[in-house]
PDB file of C-alpha atoms in Angstrom:
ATOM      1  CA  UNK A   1      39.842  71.815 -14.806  1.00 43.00           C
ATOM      2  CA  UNK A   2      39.394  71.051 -10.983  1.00 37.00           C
ATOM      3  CA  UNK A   3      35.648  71.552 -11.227  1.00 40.00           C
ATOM      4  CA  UNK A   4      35.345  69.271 -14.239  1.00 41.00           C
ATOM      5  CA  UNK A   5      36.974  66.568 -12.773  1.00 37.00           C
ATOM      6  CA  UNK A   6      34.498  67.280  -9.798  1.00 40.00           C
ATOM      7  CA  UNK A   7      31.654  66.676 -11.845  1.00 37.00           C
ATOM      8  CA  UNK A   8      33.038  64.105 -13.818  1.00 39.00           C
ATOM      9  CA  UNK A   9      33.460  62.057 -10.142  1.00 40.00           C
ATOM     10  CA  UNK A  10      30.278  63.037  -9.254  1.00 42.00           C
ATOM     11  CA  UNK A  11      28.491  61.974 -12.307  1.00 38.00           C
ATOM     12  CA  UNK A  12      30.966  58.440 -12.232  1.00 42.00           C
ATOM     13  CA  UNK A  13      29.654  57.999  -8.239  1.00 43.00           C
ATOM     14  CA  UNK A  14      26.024  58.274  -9.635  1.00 39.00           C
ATOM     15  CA  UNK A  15      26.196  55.899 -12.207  1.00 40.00           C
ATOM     16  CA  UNK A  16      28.170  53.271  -9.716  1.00 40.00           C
ATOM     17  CA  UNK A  17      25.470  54.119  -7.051  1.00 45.00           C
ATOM     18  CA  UNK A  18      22.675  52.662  -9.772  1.00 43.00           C
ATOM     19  CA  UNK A  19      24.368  49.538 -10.918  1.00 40.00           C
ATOM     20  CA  UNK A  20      24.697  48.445  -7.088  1.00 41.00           C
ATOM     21  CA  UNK A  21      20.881  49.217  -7.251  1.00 42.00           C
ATOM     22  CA  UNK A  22      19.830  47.222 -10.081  1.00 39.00           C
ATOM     23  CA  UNK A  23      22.081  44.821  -8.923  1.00 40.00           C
ATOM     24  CA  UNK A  24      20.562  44.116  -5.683  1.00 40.00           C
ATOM     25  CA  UNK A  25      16.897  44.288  -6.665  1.00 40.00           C
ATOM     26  CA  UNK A  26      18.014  41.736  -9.739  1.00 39.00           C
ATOM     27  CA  UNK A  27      19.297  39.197  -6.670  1.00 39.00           C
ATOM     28  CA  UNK A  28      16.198  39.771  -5.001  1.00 41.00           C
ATOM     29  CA  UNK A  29      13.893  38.664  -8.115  1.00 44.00           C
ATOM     30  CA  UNK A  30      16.410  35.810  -8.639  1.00 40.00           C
ATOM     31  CA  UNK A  31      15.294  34.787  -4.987  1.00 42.00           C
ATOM     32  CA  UNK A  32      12.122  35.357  -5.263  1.00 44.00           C
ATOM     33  CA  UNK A  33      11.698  32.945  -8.396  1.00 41.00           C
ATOM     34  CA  UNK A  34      13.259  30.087  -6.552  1.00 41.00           C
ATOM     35  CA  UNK A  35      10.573  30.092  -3.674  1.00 40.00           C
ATOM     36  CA  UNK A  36       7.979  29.834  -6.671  1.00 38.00           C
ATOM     37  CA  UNK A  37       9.815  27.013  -7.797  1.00 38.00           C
ATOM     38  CA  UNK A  38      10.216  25.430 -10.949  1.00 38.00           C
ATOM     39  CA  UNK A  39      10.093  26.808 -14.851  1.00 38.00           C
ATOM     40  CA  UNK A  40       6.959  28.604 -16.461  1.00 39.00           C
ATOM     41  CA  UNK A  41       5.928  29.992 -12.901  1.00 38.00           C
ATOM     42  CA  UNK A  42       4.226  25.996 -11.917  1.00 38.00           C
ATOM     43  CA  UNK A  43       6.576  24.456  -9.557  1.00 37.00           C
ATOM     44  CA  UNK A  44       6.304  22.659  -6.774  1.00 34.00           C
ATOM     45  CA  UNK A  45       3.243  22.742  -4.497  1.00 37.00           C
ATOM     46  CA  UNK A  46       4.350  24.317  -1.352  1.00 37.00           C
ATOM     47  CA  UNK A  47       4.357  21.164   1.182  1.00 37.00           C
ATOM     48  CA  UNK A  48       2.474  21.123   4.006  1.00 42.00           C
ATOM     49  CA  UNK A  49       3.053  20.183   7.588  1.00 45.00           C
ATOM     50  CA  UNK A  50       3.318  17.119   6.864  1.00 46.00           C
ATOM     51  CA  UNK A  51       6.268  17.607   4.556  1.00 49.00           C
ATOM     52  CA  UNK A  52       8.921  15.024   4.480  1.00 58.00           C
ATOM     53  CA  UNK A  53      10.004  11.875   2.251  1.00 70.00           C
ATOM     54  CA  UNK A  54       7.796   9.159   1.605  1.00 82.00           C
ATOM     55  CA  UNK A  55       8.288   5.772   2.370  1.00 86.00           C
ATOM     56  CA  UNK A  56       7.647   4.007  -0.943  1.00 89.00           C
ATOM     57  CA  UNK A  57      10.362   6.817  -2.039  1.00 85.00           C
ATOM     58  CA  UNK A  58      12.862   4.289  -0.863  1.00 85.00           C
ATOM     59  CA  UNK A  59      11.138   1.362  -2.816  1.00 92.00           C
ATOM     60  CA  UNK A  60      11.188   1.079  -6.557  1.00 93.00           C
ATOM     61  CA  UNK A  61       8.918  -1.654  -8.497  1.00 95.00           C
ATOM     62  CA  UNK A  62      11.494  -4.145  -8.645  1.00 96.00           C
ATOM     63  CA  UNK A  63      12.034  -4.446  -4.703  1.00 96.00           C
ATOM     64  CA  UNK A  64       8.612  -4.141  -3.750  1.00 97.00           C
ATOM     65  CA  UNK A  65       8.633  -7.796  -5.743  1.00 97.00           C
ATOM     66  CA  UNK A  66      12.105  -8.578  -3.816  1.00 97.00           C
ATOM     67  CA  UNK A  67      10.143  -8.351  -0.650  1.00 97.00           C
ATOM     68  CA  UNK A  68       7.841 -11.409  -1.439  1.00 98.00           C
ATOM     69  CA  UNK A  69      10.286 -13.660  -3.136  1.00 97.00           C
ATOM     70  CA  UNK A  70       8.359 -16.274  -5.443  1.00 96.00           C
ATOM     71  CA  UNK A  71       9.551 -19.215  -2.811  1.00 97.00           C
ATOM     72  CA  UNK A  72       7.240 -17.382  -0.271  1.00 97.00           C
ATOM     73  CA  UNK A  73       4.542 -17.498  -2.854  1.00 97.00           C
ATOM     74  CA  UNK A  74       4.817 -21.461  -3.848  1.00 96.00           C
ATOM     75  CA  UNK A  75       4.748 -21.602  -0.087  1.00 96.00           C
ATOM     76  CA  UNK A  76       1.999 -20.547   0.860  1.00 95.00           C
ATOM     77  CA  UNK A  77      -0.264 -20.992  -2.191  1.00 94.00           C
ATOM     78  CA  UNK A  78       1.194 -23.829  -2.989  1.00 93.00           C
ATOM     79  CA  UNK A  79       2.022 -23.304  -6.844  1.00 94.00           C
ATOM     80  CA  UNK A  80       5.092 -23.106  -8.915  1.00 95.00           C
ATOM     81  CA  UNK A  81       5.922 -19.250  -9.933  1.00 96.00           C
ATOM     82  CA  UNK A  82       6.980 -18.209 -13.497  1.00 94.00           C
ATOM     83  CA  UNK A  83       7.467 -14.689 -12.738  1.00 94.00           C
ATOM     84  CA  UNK A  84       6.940 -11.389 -11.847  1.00 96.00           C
ATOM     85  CA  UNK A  85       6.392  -7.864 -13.248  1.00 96.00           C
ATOM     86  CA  UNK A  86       6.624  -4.550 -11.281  1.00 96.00           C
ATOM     87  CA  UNK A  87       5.129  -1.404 -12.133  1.00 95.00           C
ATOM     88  CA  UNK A  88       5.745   2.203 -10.007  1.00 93.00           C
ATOM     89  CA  UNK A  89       2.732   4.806 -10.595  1.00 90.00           C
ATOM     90  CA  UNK A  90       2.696   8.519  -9.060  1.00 85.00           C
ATOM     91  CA  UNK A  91       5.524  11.058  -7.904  1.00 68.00           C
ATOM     92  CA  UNK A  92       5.926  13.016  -4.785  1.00 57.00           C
ATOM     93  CA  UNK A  93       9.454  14.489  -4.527  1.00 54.00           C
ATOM     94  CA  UNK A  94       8.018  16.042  -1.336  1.00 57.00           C
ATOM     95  CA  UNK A  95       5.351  14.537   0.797  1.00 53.00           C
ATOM     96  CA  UNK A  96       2.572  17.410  -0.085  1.00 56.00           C
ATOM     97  CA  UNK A  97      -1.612  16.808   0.452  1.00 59.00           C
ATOM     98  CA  UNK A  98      -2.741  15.619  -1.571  1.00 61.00           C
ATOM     99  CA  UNK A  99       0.024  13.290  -3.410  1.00 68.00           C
ATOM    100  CA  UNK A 100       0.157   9.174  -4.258  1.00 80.00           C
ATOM    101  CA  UNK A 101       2.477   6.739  -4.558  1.00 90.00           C
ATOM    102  CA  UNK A 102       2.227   3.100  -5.912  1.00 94.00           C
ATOM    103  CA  UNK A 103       3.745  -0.022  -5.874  1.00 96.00           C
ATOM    104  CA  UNK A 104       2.821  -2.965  -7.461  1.00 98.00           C
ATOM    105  CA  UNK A 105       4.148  -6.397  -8.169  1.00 98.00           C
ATOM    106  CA  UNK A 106       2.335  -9.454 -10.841  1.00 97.00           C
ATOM    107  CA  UNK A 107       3.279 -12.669 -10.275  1.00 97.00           C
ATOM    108  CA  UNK A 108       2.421 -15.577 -13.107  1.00 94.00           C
ATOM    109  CA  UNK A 109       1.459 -18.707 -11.108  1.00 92.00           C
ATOM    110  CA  UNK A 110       0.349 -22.091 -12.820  1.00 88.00           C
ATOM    111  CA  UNK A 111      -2.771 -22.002 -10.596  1.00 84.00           C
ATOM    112  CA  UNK A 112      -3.387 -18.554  -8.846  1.00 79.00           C
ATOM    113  CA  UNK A 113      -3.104 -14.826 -10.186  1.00 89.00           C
ATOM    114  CA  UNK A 114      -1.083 -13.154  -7.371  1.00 95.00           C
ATOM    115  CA  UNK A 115      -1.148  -8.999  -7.398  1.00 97.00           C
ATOM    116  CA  UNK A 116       0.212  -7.102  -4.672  1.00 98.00           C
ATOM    117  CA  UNK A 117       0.148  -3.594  -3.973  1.00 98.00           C
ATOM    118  CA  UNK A 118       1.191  -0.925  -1.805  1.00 97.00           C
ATOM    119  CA  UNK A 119       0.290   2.601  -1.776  1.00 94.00           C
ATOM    120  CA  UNK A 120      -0.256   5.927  -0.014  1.00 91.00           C
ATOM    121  CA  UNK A 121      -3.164   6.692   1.555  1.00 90.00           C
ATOM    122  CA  UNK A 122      -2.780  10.482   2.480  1.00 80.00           C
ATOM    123  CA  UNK A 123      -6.704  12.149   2.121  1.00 83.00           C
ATOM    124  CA  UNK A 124      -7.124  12.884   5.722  1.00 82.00           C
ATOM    125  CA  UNK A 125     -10.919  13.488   5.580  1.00 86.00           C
ATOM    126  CA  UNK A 126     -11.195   9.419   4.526  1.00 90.00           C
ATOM    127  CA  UNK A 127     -10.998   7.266   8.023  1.00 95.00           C
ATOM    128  CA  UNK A 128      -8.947   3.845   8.449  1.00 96.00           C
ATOM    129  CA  UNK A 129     -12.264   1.603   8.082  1.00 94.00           C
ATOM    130  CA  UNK A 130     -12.903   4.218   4.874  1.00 93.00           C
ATOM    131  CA  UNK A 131      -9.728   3.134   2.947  1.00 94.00           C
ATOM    132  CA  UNK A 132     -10.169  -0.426   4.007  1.00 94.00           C
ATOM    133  CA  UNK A 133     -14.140  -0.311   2.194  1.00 91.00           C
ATOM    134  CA  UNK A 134     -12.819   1.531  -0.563  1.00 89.00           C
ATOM    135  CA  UNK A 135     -10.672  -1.883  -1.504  1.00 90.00           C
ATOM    136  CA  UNK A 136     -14.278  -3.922  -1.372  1.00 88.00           C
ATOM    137  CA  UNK A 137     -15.939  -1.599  -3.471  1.00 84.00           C
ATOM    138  CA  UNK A 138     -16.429  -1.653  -6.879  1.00 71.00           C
ATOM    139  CA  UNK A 139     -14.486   0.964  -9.395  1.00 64.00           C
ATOM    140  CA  UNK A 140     -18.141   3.014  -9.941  1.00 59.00           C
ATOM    141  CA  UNK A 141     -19.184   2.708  -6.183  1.00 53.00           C
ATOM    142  CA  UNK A 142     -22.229   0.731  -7.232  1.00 61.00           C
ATOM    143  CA  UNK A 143     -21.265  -2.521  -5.253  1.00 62.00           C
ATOM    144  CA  UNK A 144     -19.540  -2.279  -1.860  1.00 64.00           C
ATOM    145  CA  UNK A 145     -18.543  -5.852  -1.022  1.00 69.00           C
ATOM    146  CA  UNK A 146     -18.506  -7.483   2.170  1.00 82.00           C
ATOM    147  CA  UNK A 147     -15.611  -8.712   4.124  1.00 92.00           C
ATOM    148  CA  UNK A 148     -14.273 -10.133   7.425  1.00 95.00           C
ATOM    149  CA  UNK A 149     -12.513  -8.030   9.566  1.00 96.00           C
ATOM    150  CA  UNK A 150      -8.277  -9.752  10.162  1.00 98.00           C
ATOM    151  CA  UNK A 151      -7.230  -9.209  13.420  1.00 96.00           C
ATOM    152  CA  UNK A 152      -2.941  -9.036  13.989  1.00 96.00           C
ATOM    153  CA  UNK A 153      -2.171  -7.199  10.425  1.00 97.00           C
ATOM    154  CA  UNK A 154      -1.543  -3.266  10.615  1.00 96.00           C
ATOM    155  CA  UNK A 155      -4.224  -0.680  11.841  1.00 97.00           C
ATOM    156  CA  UNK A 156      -7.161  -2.426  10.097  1.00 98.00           C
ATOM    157  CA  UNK A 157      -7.224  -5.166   7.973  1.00 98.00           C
ATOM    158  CA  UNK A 158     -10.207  -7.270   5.922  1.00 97.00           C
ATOM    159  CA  UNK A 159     -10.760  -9.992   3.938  1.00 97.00           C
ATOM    160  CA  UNK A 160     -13.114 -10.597   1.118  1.00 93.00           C
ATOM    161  CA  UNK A 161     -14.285 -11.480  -2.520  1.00 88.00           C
ATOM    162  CA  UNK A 162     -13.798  -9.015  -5.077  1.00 86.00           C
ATOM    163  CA  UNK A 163     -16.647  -6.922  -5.744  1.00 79.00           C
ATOM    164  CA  UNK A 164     -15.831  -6.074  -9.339  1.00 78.00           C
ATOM    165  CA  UNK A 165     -16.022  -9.781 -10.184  1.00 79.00           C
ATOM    166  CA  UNK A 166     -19.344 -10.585  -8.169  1.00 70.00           C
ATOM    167  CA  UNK A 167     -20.732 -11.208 -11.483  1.00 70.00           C
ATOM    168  CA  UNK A 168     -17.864 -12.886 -13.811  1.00 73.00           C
ATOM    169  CA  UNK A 169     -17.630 -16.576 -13.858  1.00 76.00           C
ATOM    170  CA  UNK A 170     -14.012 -16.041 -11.994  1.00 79.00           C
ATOM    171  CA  UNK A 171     -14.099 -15.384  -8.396  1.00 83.00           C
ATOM    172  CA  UNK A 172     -11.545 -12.588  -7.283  1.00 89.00           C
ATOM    173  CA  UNK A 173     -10.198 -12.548  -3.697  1.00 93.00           C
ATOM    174  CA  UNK A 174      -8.737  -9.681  -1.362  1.00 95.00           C
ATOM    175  CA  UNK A 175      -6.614  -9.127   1.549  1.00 98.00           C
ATOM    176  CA  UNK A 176      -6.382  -5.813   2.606  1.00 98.00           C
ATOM    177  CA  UNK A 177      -4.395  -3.800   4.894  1.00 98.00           C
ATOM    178  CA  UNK A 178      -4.047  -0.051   6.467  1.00 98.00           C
ATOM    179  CA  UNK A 179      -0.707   0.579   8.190  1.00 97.00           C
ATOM    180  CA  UNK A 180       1.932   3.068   8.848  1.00 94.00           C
ATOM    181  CA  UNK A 181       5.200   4.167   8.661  1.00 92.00           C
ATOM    182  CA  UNK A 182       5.907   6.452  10.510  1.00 88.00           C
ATOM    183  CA  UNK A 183       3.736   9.003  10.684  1.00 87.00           C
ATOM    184  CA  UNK A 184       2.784   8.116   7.034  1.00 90.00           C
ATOM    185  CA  UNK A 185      -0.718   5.949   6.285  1.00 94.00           C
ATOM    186  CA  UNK A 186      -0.521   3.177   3.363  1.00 96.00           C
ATOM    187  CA  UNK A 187      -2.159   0.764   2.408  1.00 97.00           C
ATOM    188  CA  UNK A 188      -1.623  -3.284   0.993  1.00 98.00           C
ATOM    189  CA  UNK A 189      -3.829  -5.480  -0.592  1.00 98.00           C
ATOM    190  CA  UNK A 190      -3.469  -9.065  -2.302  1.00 98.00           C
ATOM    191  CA  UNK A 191      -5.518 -10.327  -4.804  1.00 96.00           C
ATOM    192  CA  UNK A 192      -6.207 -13.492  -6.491  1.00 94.00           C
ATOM    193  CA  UNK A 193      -8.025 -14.650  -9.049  1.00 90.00           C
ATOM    194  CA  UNK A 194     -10.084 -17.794  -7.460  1.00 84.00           C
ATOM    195  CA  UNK A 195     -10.904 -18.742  -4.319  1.00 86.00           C
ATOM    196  CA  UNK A 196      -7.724 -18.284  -1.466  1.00 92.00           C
ATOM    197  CA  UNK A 197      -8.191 -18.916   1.985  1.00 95.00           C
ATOM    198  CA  UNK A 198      -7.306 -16.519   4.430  1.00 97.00           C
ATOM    199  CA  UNK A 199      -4.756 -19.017   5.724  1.00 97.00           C
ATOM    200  CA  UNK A 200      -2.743 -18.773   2.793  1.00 96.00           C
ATOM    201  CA  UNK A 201      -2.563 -14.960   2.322  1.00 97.00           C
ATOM    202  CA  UNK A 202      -1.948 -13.850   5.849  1.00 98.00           C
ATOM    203  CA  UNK A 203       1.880 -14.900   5.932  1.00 98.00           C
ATOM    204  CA  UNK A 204       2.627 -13.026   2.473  1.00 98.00           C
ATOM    205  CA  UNK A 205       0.830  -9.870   4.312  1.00 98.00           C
ATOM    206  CA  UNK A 206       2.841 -10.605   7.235  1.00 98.00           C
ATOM    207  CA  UNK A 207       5.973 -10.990   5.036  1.00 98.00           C
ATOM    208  CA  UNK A 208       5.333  -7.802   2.916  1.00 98.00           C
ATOM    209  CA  UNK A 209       4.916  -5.564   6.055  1.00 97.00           C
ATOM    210  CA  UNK A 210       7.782  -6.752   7.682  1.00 96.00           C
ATOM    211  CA  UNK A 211       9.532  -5.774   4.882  1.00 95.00           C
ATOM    212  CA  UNK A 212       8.282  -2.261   4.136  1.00 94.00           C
ATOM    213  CA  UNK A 213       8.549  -1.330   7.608  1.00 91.00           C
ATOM    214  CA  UNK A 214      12.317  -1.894   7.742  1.00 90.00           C
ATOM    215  CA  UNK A 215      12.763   0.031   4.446  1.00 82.00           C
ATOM    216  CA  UNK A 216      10.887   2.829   5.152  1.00 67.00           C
TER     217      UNK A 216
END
């Protein structure tokens, strides 16, 4: 009787001994899954040094148009302002290469077509001067348009006709800007539809800047 119970323990200790084994390489898996992150085995890509939150993160559509209120528009283009739209394009949860983020805002003038924009500008192989041509050339890369370099806005800044519309019977006009936060590169342009002088656009950059750099 002694030596079945003896077995019986033993047998009892072996079994216990495999559930704590099972156990702990089923925790392990569990782990293992969450650094792959996400269901079906996509995830997240893993971020890279440059990891961290964007600043348009803290921006949504709506107070990217906040920033330039429509009596800073009639301002300086001097026009009455009927509205505004925003729109919010791309995702980044965590600040990964490569990733965008976009920002824009419409506003419906009696006169001028106002369209602002703000977005990331994270390819690393493309310089400052890069982005800012990229703004003056046409969607296909057939027309690069020229501009006039702004001096006192962001990292590098240019202004210029649209190349897109070099020939449409509507001229198109740009202001554009690189700048950081941070340690984060973006970029802002302004366009119009017709002719607006430099003079008028340069306070509404100013404005907008201001304004992102305190958010972010």
């Amino acid at each position: 009787m002694v030596e079945r119970f003896a077995v019986t323990r033993r047998v009892a200790a072996v079994i216990l001994g495999a559930l704590l084994t099972l156990t702990a390489c089923s925790s392990g898996d569990s782990g293992d899954g969450d650094d792959g992150g996400g269901e079906g085995g996509g995830g997240t890509a893993p971020a890279t040094e440059n990891s961290g939150v964007s600043a348009l993160e803290n921006v949504t559509g709506d107070q990217f148009c906040e920033l330039l209120p429509a009596a800073s528009v009639e301002s300086a283009l001097d026009t009455t302002v009927s509205g505004s739209e925003s729109t919010e394009r791309g995702r980044a949860p965590e600040r990964t290469t490569p990733y965008f983020l976009t920002r824009e805002c419409d506003y419906d003038t009696d006169t001028y077509k106002l369209s602002t924009e703000v977005t990331t500008e994270w390819d690393e192989s493309t310089s400052d001067e890069d982005v800012l041509q990229g703004v003056f050339t046409d969607a296909v890369g057939e027309n690069a348009g020229g501009f006039e370099p702004v001096d006192g806005l962001g990292t590098v800044a240019g202004y210029g006709k649209d190349a897109a519309l070099a020939g449409a019977d509507v001229a198109g006009t740009y202001l554009a800007v690189v700048f950081t936060v941070g340690d984060e590169r973006l970029s802002l342009t302004l366009h119009t539809l017709g002719d607006t002088e430099l003079t008028a656009l340069k306070p509404l950059a100013e404005e907008l800047l201001t304004g992102l750099r305190e958010t972010g």
